[in-house]
PDB file of C-alpha atoms in Angstrom:
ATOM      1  CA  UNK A 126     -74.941  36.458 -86.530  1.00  0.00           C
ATOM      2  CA  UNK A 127     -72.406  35.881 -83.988  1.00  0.00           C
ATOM      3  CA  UNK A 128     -74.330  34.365 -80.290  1.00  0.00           C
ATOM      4  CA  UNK A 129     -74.071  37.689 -78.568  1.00  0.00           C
ATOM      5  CA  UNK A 130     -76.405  39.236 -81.079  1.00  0.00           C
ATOM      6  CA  UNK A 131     -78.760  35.926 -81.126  1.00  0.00           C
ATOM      7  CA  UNK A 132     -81.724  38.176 -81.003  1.00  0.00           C
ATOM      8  CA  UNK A 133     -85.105  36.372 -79.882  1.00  0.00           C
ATOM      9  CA  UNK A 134     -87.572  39.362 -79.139  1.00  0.00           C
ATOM     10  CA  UNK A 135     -87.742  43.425 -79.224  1.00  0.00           C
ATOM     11  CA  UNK A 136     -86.432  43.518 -75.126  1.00  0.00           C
ATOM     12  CA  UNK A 137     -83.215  41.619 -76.188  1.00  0.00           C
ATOM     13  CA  UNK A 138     -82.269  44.009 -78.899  1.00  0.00           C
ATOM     14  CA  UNK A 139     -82.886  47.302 -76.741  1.00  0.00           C
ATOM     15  CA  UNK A 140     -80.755  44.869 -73.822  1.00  0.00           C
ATOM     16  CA  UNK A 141     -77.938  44.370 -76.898  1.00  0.00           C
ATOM     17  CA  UNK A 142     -77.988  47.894 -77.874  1.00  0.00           C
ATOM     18  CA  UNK A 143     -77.794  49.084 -74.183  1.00  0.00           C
ATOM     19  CA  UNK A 144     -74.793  46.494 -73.272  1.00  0.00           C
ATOM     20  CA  UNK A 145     -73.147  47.752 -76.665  1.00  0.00           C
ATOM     21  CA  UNK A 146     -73.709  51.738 -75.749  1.00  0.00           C
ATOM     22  CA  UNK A 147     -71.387  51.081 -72.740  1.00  0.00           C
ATOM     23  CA  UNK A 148     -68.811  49.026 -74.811  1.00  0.00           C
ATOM     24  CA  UNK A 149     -68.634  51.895 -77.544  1.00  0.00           C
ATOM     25  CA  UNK A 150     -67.839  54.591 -74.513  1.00  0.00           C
ATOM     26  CA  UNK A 151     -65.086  52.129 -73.490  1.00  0.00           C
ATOM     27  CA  UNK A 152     -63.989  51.789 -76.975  1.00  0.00           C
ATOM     28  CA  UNK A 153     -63.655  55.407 -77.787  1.00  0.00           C
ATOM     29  CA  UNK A 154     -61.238  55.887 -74.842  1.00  0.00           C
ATOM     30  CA  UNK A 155     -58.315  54.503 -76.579  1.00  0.00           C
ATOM     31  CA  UNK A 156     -58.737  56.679 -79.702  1.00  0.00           C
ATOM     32  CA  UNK A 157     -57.581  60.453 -79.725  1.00  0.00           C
ATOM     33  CA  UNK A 158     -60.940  61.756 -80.809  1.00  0.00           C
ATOM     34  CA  UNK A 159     -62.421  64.876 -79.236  1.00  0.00           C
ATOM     35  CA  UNK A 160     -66.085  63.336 -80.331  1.00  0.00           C
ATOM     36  CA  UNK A 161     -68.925  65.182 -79.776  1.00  0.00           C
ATOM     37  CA  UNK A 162     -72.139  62.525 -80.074  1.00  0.00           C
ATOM     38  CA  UNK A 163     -72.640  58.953 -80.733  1.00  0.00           C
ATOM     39  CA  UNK A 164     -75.474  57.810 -82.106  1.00  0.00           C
ATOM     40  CA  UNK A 165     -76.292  53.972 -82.448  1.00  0.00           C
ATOM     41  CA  UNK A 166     -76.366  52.906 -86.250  1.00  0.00           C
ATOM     42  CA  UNK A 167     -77.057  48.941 -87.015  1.00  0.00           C
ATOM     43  CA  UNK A 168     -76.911  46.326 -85.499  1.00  0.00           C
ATOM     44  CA  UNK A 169     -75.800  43.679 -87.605  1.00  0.00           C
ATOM     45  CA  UNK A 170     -72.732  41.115 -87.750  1.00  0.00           C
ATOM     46  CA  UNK A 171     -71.489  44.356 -85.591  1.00  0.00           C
ATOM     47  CA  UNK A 172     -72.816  46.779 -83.876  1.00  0.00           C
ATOM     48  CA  UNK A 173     -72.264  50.324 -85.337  1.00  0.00           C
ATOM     49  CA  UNK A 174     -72.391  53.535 -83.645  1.00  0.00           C
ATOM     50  CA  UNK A 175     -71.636  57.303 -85.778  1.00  0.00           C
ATOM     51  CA  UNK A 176     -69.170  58.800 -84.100  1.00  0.00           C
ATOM     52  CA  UNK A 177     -69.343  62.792 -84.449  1.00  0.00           C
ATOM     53  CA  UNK A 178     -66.763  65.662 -83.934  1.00  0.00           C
ATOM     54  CA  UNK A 179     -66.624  69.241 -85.091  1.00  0.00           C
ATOM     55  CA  UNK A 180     -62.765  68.791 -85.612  1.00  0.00           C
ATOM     56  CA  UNK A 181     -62.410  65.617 -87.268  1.00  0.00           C
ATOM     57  CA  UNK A 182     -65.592  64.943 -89.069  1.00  0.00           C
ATOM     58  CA  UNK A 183     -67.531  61.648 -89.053  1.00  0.00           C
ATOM     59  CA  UNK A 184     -66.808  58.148 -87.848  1.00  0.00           C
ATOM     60  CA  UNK A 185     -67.916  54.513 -87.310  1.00  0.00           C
ATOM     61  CA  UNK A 186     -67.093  52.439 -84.545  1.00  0.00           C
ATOM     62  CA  UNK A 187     -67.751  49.357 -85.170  1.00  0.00           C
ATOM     63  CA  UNK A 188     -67.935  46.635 -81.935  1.00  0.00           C
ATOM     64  CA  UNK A 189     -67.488  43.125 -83.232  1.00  0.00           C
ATOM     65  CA  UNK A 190     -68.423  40.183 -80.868  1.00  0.00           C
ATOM     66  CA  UNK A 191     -67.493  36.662 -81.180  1.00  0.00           C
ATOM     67  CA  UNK A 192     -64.068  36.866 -84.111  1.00  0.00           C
ATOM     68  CA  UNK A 193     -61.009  37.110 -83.306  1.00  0.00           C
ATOM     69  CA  UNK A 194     -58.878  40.010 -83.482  1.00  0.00           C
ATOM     70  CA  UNK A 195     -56.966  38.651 -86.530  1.00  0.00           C
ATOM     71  CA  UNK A 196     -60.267  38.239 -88.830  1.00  0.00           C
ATOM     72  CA  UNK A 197     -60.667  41.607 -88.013  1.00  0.00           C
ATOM     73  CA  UNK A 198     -57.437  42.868 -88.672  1.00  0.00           C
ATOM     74  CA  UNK A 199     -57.415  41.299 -91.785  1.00  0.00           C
ATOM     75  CA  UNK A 200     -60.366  42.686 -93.016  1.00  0.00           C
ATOM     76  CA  UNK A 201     -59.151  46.404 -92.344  1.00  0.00           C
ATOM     77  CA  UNK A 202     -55.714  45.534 -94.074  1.00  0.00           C
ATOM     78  CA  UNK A 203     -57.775  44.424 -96.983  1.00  0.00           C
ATOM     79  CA  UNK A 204     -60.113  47.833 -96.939  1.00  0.00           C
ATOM     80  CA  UNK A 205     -56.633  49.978 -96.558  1.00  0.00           C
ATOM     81  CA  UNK A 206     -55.583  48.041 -99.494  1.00  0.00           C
ATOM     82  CA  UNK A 207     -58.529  48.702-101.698  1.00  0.00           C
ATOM     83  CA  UNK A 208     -58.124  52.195-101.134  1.00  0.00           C
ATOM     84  CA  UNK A 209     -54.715  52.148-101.485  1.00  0.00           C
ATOM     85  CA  UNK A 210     -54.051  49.938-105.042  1.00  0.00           C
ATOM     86  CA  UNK A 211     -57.511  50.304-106.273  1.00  0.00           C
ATOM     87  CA  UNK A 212     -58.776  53.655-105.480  1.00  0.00           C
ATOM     88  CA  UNK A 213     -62.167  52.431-104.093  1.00  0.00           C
ATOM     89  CA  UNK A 214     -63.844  54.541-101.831  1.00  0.00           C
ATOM     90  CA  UNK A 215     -64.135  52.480 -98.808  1.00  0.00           C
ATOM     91  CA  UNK A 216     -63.894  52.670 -95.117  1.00  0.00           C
ATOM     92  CA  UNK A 217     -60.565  53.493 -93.602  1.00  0.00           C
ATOM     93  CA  UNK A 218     -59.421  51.950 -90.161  1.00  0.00           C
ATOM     94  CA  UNK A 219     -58.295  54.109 -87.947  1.00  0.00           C
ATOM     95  CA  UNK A 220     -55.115  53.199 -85.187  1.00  0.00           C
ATOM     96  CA  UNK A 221     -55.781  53.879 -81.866  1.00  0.00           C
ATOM     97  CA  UNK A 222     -53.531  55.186 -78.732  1.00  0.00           C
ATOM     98  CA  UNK A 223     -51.512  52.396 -78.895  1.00  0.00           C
ATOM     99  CA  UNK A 224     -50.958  51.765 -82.887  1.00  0.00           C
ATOM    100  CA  UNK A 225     -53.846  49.382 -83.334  1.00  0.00           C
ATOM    101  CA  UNK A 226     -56.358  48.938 -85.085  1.00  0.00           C
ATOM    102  CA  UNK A 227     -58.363  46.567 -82.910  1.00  0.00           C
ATOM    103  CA  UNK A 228     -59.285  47.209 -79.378  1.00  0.00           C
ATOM    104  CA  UNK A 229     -60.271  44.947 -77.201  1.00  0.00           C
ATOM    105  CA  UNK A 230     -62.914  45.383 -74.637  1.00  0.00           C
ATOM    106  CA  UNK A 231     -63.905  43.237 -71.549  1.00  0.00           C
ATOM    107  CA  UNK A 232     -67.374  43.379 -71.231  1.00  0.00           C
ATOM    108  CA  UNK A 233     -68.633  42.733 -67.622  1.00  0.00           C
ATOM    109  CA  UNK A 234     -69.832  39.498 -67.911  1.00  0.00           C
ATOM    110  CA  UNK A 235     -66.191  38.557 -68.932  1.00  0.00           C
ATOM    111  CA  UNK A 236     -66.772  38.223 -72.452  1.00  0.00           C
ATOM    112  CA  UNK A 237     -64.063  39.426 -74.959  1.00  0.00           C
ATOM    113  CA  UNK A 238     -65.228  41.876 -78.030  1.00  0.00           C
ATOM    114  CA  UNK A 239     -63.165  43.960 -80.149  1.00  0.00           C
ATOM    115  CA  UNK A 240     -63.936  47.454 -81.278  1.00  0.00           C
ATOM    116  CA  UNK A 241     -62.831  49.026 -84.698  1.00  0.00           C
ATOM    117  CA  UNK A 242     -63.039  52.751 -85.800  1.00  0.00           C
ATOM    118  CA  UNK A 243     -63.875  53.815 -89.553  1.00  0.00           C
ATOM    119  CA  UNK A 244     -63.604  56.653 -91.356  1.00  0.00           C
ATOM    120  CA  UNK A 245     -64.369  57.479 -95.182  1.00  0.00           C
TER     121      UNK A 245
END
């Protein structure tokens, strides 16, 4: 677990979840998604949220704290791959305003994390 998510009691998970609720509405900005709820999933290696529209059908952004934007890059070029050679059924980054996959966010206490979006 990266050291932003170093949980040590109940208050410091609802703190995590609360800091990462604000990061996720950054996030979403930079993605052209008329969403209609988010709804906070896991919190894991990430931090997940569902992402839910009436157009577009279900996402997952994903907020990843403490790797680099390359690892995960990498990682969605290896899950577009899988899909793509394979045929696995697995999550399917999506590019943002810009043409990325990875956004990164600038948390107030200075702090770089990176957000991802998913969808099956």
């Amino acid at each position: 677990m990266t050291e932003l998510f170093k949980i040590d009691s109940e208050e410091e998970i609802k703190q995590i979840i609360r800091l990462m609720k604000k990061v996720a509405l950054i996030a979403l900005q930079n993605y052209d998604l008329d969403w209609e709820q988010i709804r906070f999933n896991q919190l894991s290696d990430t931090c997940t949220f569902v992402i839910e529209t009436s157009k577009d059908g279900t996402f997952l952004l994903r907020i990843h704290a403490g790797m680099a934007r390359e690892e995960i890059d990498s990682e969605i070029v290896w899950l577009d791959d899988l899909n793509e050679k394979i045929g696995v059924t697995v999550p399917k980054g999506i590019v943002d305003l810009n043409g990325s996959k990875t956004v990164r966010i600038d948390q107030e206490n200075g702090n770089p994390c990176y957000a991802s979006l998913m969808r099956w």
